[in-house]
Short mmCIF file of C-alpha atoms in Angstrom, two decimals:
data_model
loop_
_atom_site.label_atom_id
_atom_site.label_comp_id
_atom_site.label_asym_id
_atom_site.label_seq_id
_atom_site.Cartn_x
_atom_site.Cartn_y
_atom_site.Cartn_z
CA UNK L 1 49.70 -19.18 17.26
CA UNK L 2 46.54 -19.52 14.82
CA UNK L 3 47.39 -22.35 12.43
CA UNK L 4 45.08 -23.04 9.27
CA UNK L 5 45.00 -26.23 7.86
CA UNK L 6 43.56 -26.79 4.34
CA UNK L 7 42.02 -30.15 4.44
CA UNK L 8 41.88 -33.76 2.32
CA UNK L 9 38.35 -34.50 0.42
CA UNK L 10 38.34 -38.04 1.42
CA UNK L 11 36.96 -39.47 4.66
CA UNK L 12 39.34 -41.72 5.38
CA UNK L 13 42.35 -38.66 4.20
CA UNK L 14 40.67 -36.40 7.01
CA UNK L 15 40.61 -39.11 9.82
CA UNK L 16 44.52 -39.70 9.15
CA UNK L 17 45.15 -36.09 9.31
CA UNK L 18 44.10 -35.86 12.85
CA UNK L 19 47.86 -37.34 13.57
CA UNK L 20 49.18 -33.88 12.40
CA UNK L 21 46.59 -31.67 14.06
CA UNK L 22 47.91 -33.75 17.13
CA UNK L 23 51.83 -33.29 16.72
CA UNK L 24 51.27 -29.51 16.13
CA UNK L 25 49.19 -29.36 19.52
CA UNK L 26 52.53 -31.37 20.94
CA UNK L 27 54.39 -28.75 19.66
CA UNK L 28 52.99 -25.80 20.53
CA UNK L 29 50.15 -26.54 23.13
CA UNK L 30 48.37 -23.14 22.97
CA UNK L 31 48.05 -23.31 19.39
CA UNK L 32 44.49 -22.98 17.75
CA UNK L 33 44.00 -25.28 14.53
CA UNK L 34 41.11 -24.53 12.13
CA UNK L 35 40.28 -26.77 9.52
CA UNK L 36 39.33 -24.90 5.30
CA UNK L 37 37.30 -28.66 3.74
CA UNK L 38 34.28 -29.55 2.58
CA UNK L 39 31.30 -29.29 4.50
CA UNK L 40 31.16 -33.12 4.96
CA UNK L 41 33.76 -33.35 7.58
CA UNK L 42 32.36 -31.17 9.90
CA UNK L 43 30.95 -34.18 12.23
CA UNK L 44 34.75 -35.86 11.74
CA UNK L 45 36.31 -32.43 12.60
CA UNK L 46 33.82 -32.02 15.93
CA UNK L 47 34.79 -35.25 17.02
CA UNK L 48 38.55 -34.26 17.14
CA UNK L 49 39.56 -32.34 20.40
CA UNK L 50 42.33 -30.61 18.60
CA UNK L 51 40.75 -28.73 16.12
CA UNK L 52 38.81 -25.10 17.05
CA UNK L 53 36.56 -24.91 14.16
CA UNK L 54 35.51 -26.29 11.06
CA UNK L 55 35.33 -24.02 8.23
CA UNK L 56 33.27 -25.07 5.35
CA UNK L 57 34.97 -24.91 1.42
CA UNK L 58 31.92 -23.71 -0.46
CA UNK L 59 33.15 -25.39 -3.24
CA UNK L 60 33.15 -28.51 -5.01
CA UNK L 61 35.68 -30.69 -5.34
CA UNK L 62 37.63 -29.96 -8.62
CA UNK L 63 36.02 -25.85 -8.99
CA UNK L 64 38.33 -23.32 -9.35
CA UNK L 65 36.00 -20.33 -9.00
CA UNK L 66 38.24 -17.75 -8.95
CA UNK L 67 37.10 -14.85 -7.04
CA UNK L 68 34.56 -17.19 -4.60
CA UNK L 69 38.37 -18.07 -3.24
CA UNK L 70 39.59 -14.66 -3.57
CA UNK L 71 36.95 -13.59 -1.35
CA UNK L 72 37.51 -16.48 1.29
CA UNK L 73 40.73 -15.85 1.56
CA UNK L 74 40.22 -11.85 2.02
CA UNK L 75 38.03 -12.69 4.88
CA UNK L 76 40.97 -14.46 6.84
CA UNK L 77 43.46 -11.87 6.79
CA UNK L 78 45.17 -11.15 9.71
CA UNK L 79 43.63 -14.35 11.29
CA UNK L 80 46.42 -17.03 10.73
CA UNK L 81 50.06 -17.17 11.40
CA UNK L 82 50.68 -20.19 9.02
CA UNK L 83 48.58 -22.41 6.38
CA UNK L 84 48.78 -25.87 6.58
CA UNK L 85 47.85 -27.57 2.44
CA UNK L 86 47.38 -31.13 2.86
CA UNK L 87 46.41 -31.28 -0.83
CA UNK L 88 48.50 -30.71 -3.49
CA UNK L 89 46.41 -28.82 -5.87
CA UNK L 90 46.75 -25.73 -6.85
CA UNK L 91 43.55 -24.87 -5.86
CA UNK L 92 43.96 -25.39 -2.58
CA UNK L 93 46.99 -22.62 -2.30
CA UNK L 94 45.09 -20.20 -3.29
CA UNK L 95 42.97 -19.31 -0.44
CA UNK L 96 45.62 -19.22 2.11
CA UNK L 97 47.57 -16.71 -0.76
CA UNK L 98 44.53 -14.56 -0.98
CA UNK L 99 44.81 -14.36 3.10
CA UNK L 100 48.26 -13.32 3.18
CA UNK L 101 49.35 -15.62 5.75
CA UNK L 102 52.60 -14.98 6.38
CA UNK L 103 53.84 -18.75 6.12
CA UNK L 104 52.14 -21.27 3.96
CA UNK L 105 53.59 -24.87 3.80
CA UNK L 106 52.61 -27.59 1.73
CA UNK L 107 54.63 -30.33 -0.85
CA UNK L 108 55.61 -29.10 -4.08
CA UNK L 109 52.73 -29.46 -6.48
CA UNK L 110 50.91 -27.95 -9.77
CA UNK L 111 52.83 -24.98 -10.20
CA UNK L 112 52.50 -23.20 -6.45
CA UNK L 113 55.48 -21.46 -6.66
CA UNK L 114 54.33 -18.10 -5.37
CA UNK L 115 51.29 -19.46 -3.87
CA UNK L 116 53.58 -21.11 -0.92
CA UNK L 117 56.36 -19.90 0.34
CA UNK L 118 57.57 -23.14 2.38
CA UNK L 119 57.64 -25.19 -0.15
CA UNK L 120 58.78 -28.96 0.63
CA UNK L 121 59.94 -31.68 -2.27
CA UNK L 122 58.40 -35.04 -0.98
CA UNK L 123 60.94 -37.82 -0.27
CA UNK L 124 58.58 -40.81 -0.77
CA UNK L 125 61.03 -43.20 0.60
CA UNK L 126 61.58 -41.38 3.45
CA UNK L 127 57.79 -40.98 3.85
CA UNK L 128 55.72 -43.87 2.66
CA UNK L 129 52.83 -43.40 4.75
CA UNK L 130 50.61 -40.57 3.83
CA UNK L 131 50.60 -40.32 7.84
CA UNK L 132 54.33 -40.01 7.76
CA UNK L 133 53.75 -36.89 4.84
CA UNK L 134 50.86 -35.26 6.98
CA UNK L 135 52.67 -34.71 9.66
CA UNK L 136 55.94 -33.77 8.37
CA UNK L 137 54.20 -30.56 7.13
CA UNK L 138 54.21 -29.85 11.05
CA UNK L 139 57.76 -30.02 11.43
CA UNK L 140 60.83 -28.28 9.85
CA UNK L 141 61.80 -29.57 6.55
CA UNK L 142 64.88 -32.30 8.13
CA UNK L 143 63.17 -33.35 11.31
CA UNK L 144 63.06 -36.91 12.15
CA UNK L 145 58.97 -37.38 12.86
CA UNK L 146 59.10 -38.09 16.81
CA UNK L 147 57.65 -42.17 17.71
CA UNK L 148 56.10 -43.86 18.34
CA UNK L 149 53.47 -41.76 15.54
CA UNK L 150 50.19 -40.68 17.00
CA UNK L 151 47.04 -42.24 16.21
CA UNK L 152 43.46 -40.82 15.43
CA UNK L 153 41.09 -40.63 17.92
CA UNK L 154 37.35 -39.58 17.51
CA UNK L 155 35.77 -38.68 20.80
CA UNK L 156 32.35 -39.52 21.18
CA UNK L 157 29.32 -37.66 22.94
CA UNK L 158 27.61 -40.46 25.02
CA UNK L 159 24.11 -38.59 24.52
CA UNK L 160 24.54 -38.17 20.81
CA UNK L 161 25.01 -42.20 20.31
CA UNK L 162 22.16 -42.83 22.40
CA UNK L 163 20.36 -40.84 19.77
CA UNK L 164 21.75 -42.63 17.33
CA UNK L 165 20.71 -45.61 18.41
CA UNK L 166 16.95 -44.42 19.08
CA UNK L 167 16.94 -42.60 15.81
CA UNK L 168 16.78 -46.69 14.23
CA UNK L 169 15.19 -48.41 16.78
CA UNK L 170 19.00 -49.96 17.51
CA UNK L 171 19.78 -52.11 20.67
CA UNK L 172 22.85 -53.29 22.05
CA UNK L 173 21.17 -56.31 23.83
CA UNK L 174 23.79 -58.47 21.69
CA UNK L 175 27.00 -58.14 20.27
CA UNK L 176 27.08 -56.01 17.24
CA UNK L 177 29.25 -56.83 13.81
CA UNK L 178 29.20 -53.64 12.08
CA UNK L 179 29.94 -54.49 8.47
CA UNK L 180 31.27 -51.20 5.77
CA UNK L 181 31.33 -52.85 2.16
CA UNK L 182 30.97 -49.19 0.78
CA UNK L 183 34.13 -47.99 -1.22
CA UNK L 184 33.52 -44.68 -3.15
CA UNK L 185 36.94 -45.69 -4.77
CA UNK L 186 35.50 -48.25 -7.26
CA UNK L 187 34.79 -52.00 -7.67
CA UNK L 188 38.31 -52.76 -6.94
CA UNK L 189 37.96 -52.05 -3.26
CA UNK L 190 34.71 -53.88 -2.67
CA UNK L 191 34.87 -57.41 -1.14
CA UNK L 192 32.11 -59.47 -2.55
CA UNK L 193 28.52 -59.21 -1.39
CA UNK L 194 28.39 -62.94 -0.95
CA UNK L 195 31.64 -63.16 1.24
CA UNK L 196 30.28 -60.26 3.18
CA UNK L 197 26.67 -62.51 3.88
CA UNK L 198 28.67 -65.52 4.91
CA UNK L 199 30.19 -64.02 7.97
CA UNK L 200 27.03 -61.72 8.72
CA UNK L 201 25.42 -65.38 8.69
CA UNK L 202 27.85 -67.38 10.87
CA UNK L 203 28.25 -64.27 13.59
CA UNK L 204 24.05 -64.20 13.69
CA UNK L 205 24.05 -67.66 14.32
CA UNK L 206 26.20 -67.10 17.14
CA UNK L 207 23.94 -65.03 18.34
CA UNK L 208 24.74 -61.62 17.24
CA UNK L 209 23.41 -58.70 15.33
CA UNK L 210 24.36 -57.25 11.68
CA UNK L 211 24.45 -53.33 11.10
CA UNK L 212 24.90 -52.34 7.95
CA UNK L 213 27.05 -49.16 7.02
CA UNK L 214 27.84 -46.94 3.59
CA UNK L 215 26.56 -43.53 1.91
CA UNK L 216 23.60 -43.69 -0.12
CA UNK L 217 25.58 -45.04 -3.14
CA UNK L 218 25.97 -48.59 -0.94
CA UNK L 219 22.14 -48.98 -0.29
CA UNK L 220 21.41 -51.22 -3.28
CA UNK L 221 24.52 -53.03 -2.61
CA UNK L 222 24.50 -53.61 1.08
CA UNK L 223 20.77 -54.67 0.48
CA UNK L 224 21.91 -57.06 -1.73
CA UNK L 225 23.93 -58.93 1.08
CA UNK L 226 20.79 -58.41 3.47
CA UNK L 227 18.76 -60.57 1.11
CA UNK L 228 21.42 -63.37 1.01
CA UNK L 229 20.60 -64.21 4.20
CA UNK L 230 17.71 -66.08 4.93
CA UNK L 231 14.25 -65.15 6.75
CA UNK L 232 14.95 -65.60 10.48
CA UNK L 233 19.01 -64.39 10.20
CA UNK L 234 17.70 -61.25 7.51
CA UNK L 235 15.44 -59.80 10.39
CA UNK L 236 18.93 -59.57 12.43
CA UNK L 237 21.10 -57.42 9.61
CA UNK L 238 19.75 -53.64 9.27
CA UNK L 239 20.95 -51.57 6.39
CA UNK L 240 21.57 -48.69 7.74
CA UNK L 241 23.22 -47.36 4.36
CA UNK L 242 22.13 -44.00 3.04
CA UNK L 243 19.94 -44.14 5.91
CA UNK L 244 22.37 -42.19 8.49
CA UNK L 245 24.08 -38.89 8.18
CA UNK L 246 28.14 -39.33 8.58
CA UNK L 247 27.33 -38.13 12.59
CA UNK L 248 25.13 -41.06 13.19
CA UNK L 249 27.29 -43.75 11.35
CA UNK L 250 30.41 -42.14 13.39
CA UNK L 251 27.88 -42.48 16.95
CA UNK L 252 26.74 -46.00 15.74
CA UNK L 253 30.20 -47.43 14.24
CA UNK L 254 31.38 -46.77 18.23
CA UNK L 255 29.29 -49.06 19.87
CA UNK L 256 29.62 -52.07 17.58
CA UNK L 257 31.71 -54.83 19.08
CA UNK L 258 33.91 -55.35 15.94
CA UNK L 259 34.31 -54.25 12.72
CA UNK L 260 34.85 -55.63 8.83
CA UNK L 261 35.44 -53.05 6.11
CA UNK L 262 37.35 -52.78 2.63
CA UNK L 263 39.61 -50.28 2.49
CA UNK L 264 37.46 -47.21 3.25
CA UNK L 265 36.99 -43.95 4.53
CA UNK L 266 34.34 -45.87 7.20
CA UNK L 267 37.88 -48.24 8.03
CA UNK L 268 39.74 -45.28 9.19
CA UNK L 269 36.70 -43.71 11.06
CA UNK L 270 36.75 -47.22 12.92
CA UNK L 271 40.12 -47.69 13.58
CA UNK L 272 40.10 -44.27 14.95
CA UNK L 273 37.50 -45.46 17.50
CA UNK L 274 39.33 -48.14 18.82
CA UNK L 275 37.02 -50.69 17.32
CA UNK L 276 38.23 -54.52 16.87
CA UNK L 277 38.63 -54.02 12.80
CA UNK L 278 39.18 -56.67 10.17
CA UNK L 279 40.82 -54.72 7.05
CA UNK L 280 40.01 -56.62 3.61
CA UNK L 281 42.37 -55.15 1.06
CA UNK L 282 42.16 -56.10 -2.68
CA UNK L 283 43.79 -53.04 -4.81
CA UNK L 284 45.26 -51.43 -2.80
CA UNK L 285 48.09 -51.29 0.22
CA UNK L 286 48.12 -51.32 3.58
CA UNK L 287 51.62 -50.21 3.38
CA UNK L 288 50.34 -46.75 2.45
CA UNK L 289 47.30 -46.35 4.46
CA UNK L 290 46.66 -48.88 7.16
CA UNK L 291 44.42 -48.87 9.52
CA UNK L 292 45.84 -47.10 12.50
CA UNK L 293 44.61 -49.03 16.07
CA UNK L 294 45.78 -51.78 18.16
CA UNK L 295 42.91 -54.02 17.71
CA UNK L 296 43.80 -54.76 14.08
CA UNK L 297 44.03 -57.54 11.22
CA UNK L 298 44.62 -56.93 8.22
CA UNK L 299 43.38 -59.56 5.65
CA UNK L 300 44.75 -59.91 1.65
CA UNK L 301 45.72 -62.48 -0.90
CA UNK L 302 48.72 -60.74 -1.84
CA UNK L 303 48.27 -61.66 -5.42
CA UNK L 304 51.01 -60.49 -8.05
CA UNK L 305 48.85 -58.50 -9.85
CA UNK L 306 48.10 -56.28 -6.74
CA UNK L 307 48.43 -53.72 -5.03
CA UNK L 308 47.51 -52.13 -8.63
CA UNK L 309 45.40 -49.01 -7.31
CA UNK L 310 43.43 -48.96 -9.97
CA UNK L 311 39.55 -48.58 -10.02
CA UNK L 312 38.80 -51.55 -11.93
CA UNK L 313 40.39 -54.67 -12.26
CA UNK L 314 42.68 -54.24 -15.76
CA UNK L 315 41.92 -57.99 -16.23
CA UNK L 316 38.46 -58.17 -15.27
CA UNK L 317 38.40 -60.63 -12.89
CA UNK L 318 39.23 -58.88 -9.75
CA UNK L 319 40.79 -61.87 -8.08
CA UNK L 320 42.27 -59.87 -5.37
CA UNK L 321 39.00 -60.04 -3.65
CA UNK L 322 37.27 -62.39 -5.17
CA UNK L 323 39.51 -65.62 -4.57
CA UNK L 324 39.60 -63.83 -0.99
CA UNK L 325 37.40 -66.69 0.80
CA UNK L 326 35.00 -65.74 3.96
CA UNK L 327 37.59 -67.90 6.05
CA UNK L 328 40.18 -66.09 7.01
CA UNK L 329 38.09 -63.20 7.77
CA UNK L 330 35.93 -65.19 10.35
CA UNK L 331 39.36 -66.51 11.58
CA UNK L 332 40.74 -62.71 11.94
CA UNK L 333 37.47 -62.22 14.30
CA UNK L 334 37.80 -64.76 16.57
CA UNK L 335 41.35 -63.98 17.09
CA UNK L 336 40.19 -60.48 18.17
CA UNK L 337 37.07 -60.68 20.05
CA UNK L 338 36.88 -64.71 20.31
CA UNK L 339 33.27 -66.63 19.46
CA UNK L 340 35.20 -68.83 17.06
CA UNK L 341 32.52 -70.37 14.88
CA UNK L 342 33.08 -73.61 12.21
CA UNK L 343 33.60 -72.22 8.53
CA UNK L 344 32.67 -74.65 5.52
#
């Protein structure tokens, strides 16, 4: 059984659908699972045991292009016994329709009558994790989902971290606090730089090392915390923003000792390697997409203005994360890999 599965555009999306790719490999353990997404994911996709191959979407997010997914979809024919849409664009139906694979399930969405022919309505009670609505596209339509739910797990290549770590002169002679304050969301997600400086400060002078993760878009800002540290900690944080492809942050994000991140696609890619991970939600929910690990705290204020899910703050002041002191962070730490330091 050939299964297709056309993927999410979002990091963190495409790390949670690994618990689907996993239940369909429970299900039917010979089965062969490639992946239709954007060319980004490939090192993600690699990195998942489940999945055959990674086949690149030559288009942009949001391009219809016609006949460029006309001709994709010609050159799977006969290749797939069922299409997978994790989206729920109609875009994304119309590759696997141009393929003529002979069952194509995905939730009702923009007007893909036709374009699927297992067509589910989403019960978002039922379902409130987008985990929950991943994998029920694996299973028939009145299933209960089997628990407990798998979790993602990124497997990493021993020899590529070590090149990782080479490629930036990187050491693991101390422990490592890998810090994401990246969130291609918006403002709303992003704890503040200065929170973010205060516990690279207190873990450096407890003798351990800063690394510094995000896309290229986070460079400014994670250099920005760098420079709130002083000379003598500042040598011991390294920006490694922009600086890495996704492959090397994956590599590099599994050897750090712990983890802090907003709500990000670099949370989920942690959480799936089984790092110690503090979660700092503003926004939005970690009843919709927590961070799925054992080693986990999740930190918020709870405010009644939030979860909003908006991209900036309607009031402007973005309390959520603001008023969100370095405190119970550092506390969140030492209750998952110990070191407890004084915060003042």
């Amino acid at each position: 059984m050939n299964i297709l599965i056309v993927g999410p555009s979002w990091v963190g999306d495409m790390v949670m659908a690994q618990t689907l790719f996993t239940c369909l490999k429970q299900q039917y353990p010979d089965c062969q699972i490639d992946v239709l997404a954007p060319a980004w994911s490939e090192p993600l996709l690699a990195r998942m045991p489940e999945v055959r191959q990674a086949i690149s979407m030559p288009l942009g997010h949001g391009v219809l292009d016609l006949a460029t997914r006309r001709k994709l979809g010609q050159g799977m024919r006969g290749a797939y016994d069922q299409a997978i849409l994790l989206p729920n664009s109609l875009k994304s139906a119309l590759t696997p329709f141009f393929a003529k694979i002979p069952k194509r399930t995905g939730w009702r969405g923009e007007m893909r009558y036709g374009l699927l022919n297992d067509v589910r309505v989403l019960d978002k009670q039922r379902y409130p994790l987008m985990i929950e609505r991943f994998m029920a596209l694996g299973y028939a339509p009145d299933a209960e989902l089997p628990k407990p739910y798998p979790r993602p797990a990124l497997q990493i290549d021993p020899a590529s971290r070590d090149a990782a770590l080479a490629a930036f002169a990187l050491h693991l002679d101390r422990p490592v606090l890998a810090l994401c304050p990246g969130a291609e969301f918006g403002e709303a997600k992003r704890w503040p730089a200065e929170h973010y400086a205060k516990v690279a400060e207190l873990k450096i002078r407890a003798g351990w090392q800063v690394w510094l993760f995000g896309s290229s878009n986070d460079h400014s800002g994670c250099e920005e915390l760098r420079q709130r540290l002083i000379p003598g900690l500042r040598e011991e944080c390294f920006n490694l923003a922009g600086q890495t492809s996704l492959a090397q942050a994956v590599d590099l994000l599994s050897a750090a000792t712990a983890v802090v991140s907003n709500d990000s696609g670099l949370m989920h890619v942690a959480a799936a390697l089984n790092r110690p991970l503090v979660a700092v939600y503003g926004s939005t929910s970690d009843q919709f997409t927590p961070p799925l690990a054992e080693q986990v705290e999740v930190v918020r204020l709870g405010l009644e203005c939030s979860p909003c899910f908006e991209r900036t703050c309607r009031f402007g002041h973005y309390d959520c994360l603001r008023q969100l002191k370095p405190r119970p962070v550092v506390e969140a730490l030492d209750r998952l890999v110990g070191d407890a330091v004084e915060v003042r």
